[in-house]
GROMACS .gro file of C-alpha atoms in nm:
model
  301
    1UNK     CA    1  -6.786   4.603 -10.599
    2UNK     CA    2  -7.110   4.727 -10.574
    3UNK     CA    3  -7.259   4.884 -10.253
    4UNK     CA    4  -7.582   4.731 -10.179
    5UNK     CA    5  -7.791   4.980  -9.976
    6UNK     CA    6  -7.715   5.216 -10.290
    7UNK     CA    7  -7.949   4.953 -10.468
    8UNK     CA    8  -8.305   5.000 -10.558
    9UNK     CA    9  -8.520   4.746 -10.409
   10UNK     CA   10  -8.513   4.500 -10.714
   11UNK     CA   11  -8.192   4.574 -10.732
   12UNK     CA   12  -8.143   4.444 -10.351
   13UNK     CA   13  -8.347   4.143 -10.468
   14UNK     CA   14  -8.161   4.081 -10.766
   15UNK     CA   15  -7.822   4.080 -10.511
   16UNK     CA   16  -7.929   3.838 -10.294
   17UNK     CA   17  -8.009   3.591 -10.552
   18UNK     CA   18  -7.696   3.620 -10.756
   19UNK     CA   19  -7.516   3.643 -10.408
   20UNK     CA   20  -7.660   3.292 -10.298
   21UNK     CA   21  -7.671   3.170 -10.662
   22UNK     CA   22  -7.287   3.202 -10.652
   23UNK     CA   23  -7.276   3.088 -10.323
   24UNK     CA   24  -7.416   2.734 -10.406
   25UNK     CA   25  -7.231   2.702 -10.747
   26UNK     CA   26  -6.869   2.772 -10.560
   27UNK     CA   27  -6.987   2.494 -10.311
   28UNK     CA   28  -7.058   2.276 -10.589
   29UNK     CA   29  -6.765   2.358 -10.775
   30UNK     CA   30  -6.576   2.277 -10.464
   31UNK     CA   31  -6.744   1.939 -10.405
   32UNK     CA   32  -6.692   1.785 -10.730
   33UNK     CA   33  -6.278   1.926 -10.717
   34UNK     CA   34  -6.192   1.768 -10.362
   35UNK     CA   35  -6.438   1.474 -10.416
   36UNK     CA   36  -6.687   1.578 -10.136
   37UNK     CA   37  -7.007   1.412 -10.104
   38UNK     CA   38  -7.270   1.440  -9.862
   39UNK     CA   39  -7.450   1.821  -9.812
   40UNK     CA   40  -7.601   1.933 -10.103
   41UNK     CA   41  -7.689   2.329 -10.035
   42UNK     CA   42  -7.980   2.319 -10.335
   43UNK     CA   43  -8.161   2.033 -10.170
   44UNK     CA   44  -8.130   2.194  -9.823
   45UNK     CA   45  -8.321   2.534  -9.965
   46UNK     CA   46  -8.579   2.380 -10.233
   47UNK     CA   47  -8.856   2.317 -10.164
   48UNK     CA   48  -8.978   1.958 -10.194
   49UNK     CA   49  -9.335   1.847 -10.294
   50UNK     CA   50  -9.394   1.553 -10.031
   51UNK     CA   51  -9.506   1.703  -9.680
   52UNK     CA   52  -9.354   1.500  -9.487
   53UNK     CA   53  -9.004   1.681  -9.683
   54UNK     CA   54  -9.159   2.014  -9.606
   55UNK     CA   55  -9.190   1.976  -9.216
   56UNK     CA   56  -8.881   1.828  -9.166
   57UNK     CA   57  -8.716   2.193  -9.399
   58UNK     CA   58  -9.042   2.443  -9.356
   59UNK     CA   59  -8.766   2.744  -9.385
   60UNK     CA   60  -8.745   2.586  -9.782
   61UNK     CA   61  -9.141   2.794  -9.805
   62UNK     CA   62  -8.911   3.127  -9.849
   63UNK     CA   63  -8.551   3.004  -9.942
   64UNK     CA   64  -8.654   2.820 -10.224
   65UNK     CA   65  -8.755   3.160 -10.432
   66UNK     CA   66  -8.374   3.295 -10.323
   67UNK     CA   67  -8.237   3.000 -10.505
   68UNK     CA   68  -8.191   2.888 -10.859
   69UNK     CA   69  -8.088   2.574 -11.016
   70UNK     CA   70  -7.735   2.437 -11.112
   71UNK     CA   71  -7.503   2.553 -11.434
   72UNK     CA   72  -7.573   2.166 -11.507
   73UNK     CA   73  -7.925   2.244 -11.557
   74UNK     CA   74  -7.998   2.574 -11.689
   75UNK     CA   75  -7.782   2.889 -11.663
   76UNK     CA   76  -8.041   3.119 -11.818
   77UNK     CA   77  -8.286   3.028 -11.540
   78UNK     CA   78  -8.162   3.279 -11.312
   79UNK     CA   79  -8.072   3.528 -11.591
   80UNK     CA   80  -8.439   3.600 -11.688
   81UNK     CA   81  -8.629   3.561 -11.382
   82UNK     CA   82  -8.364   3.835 -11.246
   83UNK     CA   83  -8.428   4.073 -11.613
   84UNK     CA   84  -8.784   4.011 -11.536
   85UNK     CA   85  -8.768   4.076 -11.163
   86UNK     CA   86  -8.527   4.366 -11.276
   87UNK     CA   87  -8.845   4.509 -11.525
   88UNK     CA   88  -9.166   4.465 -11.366
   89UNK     CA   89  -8.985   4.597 -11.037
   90UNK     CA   90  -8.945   4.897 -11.190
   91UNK     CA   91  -9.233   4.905 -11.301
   92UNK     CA   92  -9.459   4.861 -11.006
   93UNK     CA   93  -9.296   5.084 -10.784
   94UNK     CA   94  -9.396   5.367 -11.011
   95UNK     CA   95  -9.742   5.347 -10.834
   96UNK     CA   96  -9.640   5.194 -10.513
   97UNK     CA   97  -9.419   5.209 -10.234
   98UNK     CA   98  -9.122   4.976 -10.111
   99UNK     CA   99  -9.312   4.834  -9.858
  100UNK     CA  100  -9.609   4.717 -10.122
  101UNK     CA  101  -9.320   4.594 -10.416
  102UNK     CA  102  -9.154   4.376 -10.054
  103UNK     CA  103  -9.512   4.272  -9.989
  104UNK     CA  104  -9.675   4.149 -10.317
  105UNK     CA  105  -9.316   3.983 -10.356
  106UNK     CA  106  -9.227   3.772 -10.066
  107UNK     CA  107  -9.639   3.677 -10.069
  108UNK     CA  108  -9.624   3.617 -10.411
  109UNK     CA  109  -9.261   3.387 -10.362
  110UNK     CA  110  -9.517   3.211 -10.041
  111UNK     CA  111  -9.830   3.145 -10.257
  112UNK     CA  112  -9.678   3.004 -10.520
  113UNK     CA  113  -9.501   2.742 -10.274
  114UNK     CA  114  -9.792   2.656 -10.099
  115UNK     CA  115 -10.000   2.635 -10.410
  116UNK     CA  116  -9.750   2.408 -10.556
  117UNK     CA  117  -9.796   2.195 -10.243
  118UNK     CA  118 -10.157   2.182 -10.270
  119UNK     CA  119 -10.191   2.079 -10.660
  120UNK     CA  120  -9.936   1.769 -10.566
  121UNK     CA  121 -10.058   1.660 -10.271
  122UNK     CA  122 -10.438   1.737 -10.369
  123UNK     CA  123 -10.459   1.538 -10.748
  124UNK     CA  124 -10.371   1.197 -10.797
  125UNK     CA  125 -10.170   1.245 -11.145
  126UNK     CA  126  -9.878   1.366 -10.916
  127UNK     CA  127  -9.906   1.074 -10.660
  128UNK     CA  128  -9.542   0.917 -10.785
  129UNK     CA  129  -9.374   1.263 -10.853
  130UNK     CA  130  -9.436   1.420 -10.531
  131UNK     CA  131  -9.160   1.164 -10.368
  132UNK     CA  132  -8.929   1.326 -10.588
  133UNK     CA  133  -9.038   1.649 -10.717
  134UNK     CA  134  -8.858   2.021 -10.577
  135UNK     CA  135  -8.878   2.355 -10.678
  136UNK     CA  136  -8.598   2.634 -10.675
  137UNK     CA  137  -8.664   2.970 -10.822
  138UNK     CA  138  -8.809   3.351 -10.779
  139UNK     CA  139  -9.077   3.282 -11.117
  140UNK     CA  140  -9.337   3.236 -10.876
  141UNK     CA  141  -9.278   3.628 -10.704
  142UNK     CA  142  -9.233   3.756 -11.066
  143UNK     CA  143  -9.529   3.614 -11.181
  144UNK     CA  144  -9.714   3.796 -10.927
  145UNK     CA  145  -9.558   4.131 -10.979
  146UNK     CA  146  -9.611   4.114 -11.371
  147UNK     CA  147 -10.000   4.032 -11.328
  148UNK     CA  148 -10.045   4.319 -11.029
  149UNK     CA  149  -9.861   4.532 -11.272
  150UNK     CA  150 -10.088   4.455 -11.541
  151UNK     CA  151 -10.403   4.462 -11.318
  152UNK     CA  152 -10.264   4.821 -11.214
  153UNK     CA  153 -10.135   4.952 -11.548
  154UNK     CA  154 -10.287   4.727 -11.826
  155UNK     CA  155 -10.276   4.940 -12.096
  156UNK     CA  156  -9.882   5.063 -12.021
  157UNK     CA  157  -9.655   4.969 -12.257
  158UNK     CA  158  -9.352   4.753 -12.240
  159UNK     CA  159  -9.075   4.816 -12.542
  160UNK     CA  160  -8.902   4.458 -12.623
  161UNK     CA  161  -8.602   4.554 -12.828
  162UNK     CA  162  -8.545   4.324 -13.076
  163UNK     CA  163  -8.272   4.298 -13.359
  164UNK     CA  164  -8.480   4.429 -13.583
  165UNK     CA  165  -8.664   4.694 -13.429
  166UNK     CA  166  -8.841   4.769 -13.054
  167UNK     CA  167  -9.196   4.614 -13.063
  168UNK     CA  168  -9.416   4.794 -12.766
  169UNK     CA  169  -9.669   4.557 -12.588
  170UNK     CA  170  -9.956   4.651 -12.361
  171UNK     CA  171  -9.904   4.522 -12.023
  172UNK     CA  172 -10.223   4.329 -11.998
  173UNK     CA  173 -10.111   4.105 -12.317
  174UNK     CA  174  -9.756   4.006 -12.189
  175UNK     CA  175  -9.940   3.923 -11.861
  176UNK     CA  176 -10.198   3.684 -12.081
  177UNK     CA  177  -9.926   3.539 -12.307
  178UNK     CA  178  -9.705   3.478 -11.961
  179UNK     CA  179 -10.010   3.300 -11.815
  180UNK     CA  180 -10.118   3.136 -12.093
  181UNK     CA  181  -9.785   3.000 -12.273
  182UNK     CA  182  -9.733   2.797 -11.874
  183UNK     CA  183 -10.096   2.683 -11.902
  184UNK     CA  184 -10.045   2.580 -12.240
  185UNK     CA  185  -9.770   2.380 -12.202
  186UNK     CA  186  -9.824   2.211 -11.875
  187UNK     CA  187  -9.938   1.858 -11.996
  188UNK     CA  188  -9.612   1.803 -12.215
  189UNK     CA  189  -9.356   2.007 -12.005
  190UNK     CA  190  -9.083   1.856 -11.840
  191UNK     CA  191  -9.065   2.133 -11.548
  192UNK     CA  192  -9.432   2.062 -11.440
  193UNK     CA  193  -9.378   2.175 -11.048
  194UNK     CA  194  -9.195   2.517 -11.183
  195UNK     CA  195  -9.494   2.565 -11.439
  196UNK     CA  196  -9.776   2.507 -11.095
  197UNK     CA  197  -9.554   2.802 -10.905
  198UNK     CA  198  -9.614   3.024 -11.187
  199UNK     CA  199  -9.937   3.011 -11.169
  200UNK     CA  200  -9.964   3.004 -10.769
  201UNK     CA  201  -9.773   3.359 -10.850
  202UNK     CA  202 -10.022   3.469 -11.103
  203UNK     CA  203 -10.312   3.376 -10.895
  204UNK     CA  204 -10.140   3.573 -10.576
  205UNK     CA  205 -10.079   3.870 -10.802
  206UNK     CA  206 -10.444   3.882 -10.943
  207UNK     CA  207 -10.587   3.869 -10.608
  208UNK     CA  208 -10.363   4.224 -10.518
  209UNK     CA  209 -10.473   4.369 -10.811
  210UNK     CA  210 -10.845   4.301 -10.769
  211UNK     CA  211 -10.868   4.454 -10.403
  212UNK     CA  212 -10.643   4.699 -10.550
  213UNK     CA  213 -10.880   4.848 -10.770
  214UNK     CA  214 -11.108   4.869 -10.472
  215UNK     CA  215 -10.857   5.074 -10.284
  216UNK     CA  216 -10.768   4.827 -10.065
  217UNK     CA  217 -10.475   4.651  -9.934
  218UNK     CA  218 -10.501   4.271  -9.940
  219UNK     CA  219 -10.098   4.276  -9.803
  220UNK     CA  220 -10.182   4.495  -9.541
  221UNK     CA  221 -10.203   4.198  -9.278
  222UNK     CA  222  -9.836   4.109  -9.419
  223UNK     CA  223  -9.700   4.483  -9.362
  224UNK     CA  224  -9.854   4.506  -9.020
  225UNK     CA  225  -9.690   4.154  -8.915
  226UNK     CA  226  -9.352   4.248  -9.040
  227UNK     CA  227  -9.385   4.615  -8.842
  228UNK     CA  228  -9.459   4.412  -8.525
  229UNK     CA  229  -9.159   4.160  -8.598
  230UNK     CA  230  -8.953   4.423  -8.670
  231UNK     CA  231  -9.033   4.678  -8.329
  232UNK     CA  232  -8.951   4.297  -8.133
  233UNK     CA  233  -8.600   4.278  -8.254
  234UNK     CA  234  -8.586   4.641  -8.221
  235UNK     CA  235  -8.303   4.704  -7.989
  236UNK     CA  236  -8.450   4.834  -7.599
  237UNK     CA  237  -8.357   5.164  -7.523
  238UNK     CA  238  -8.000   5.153  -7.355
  239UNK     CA  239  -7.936   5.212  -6.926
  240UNK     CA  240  -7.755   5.442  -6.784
  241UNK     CA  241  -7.589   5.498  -6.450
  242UNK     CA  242  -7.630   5.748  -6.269
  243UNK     CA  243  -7.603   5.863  -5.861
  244UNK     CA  244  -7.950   5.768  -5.812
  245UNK     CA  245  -7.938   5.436  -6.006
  246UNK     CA  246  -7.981   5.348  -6.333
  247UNK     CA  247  -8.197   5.490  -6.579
  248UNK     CA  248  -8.314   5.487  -6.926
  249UNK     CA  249  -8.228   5.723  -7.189
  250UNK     CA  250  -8.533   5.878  -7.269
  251UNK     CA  251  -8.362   6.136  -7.546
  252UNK     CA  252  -8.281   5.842  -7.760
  253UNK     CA  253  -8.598   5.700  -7.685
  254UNK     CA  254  -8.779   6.033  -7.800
  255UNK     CA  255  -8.607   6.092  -8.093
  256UNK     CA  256  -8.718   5.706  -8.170
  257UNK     CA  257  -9.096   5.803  -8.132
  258UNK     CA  258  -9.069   6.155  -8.333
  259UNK     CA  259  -8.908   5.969  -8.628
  260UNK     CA  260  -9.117   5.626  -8.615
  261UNK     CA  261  -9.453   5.894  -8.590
  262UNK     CA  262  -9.343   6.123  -8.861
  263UNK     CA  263  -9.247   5.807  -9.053
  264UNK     CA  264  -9.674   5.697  -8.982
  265UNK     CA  265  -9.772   6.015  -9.128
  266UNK     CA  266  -9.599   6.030  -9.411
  267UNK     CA  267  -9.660   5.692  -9.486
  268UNK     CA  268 -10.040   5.740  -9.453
  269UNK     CA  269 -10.016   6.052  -9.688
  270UNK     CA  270  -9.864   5.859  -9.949
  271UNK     CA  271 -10.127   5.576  -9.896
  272UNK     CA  272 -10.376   5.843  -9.919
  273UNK     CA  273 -10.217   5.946 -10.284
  274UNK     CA  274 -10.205   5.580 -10.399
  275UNK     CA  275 -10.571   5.510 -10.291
  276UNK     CA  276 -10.666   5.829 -10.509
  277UNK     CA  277 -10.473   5.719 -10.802
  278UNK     CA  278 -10.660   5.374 -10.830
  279UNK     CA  279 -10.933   5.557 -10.801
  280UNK     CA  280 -10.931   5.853 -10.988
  281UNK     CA  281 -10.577   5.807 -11.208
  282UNK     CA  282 -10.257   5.967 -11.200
  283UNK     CA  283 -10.387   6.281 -11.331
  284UNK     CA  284 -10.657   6.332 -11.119
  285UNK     CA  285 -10.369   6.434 -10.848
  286UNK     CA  286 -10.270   6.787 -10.758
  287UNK     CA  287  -9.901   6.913 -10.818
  288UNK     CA  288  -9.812   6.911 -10.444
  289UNK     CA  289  -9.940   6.504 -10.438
  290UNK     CA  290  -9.748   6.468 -10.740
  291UNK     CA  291  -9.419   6.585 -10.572
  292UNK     CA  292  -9.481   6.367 -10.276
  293UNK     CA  293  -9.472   6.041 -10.454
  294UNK     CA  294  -9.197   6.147 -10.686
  295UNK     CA  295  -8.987   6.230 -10.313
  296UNK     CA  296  -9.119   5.901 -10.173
  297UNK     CA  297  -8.986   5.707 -10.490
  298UNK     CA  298  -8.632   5.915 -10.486
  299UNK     CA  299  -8.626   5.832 -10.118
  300UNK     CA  300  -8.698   5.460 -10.128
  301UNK     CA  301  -8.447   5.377 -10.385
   0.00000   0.00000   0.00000
């Protein structure tokens, strides 16, 4: 079995999916062997074009990107979105920390549903689809990590092995083709809603890039809203009692505020490094930044 927290991030990721993939398949599985009808678990998490769907289920904005479609409809739709999630994971947090990869993701799975929201309840074409129409999926958050990957890094190469031989392809063309093969084909495909996420990704994942190579953060808002969500469910320091009453104990406490503050600062130093590598490149870093971000990487993974 393997031990999650020993995962890398995309590996964590790729867990959770396969994890409530399997989840939904057993319950299917289980359905169709005792003749159950009634609950269906994939219509409970996707999420469904008409609004009036979507505020009755608005939890199906994030579990929809955690879900993927039935063996009855395509097995190898969770297969490659979790070798591409696998890849460009990898990839981007070779020039960025956990926090960003979390970031650009879970935006990236939340602008893709909202854009796919907007383009069918905004143009008439979709008017009779939207009744019916649902998404399920993570393309939408790997669409955005391959294009703030390729924003980042284009000219990095990926290596496709093939039968043949290993073809290497500059990041900024499999982003293009990506984009362009789903723009391409949206008139005649049959997975029209899936094809509108993609680009909603895309689109999130351009925007990072772009205020990227300005050195700035546009996920920052998202990190700083997750910190304060996270210190509220942050258990409170625990009483004790004592001959003059109870009180709290401040060692705990203390050791709390050394670690979150050292935790700031080395945070802001590795910030600091990332800022001067969009900026001035890799090499433009001394040997002691260098070390840093390789320790940071070891240390998030």
């Amino acid at each position: 079995m393997i031990e999650y927290k020993k995962l890398s991030l995309p590996g964590k990721l790729i867990y959770i999916n396969v994890v409530v993939y399997a989840i939904t398949q057993l319950w299917c599985l289980c359905q169709v062997l005792f003749c159950i009808s009634g609950f269906d678990w994939q219509n409970f998490l996707a999420l469904h074009a008409n609004l009036y769907d979507f505020m009755l289920k608005p939890w199906t904005l994030f579990t929809y990107f955690f879900t993927h479609a039935d063996l009855s409809q395509d097995l190898f739709h969770i297969v490659f979105n979790m070798l591409w999630l696998w890849w460009f994971g990898d990839f981007f947090l070779r020039y960025h920390t956990g926090r960003q990869f979390l970031s650009v993701y879970l935006l990236g799975g939340i602008f893709s549903g909202l854009f796919f929201l907007l383009v069918y309840n905004i143009f008439p074409y979709f008017v009779f689809d939207r009744t019916f129409t649902s998404v399920v999926g993570a393309s939408g958050a790997i669409f955005a990590l391959i294009v703030a990957v390729a924003m980042r890094s284009p000219e990095e190469t990926l290596y496709l092995n093939f039968i043949i031989r290993t073809v290497g392809v500059k990041m900024k063309w499999v982003a293009v083709a990506a984009i362009a093969i789903n723009v391409l084909s949206l008139p005649s495909s049959y997975n029209i809603g899936g094809i509108v996420c993609h680009i909603g990704g895309a689109l999130w994942g351009f925007i990072y890039g772009y205020y990227e190579a300005k050195g700035k953060n546009a996920a920052r808002w998202f990190e700083q809203l997750c910190d304060k969500i996270a210190n509220m469910l942050r258990p409170r320091p625990k009483m004790q009692a004592t001959r003059g009453g109870a009180r709290t104990v401040n060692a705990d406490k203390r050791k709390d505020m050394d670690y979150n503050a050292s935790q700031k600062a080395r945070q802001a130093k590795i910030d600091a490094i990332l800022d001067k590598i969009s900026k001035s490149g890799y090499d433009g870093l001394t040997a002691e930044e260098k070390q840093m971000l390789f320790d940071a990487s070891n240390r998030k993974n």
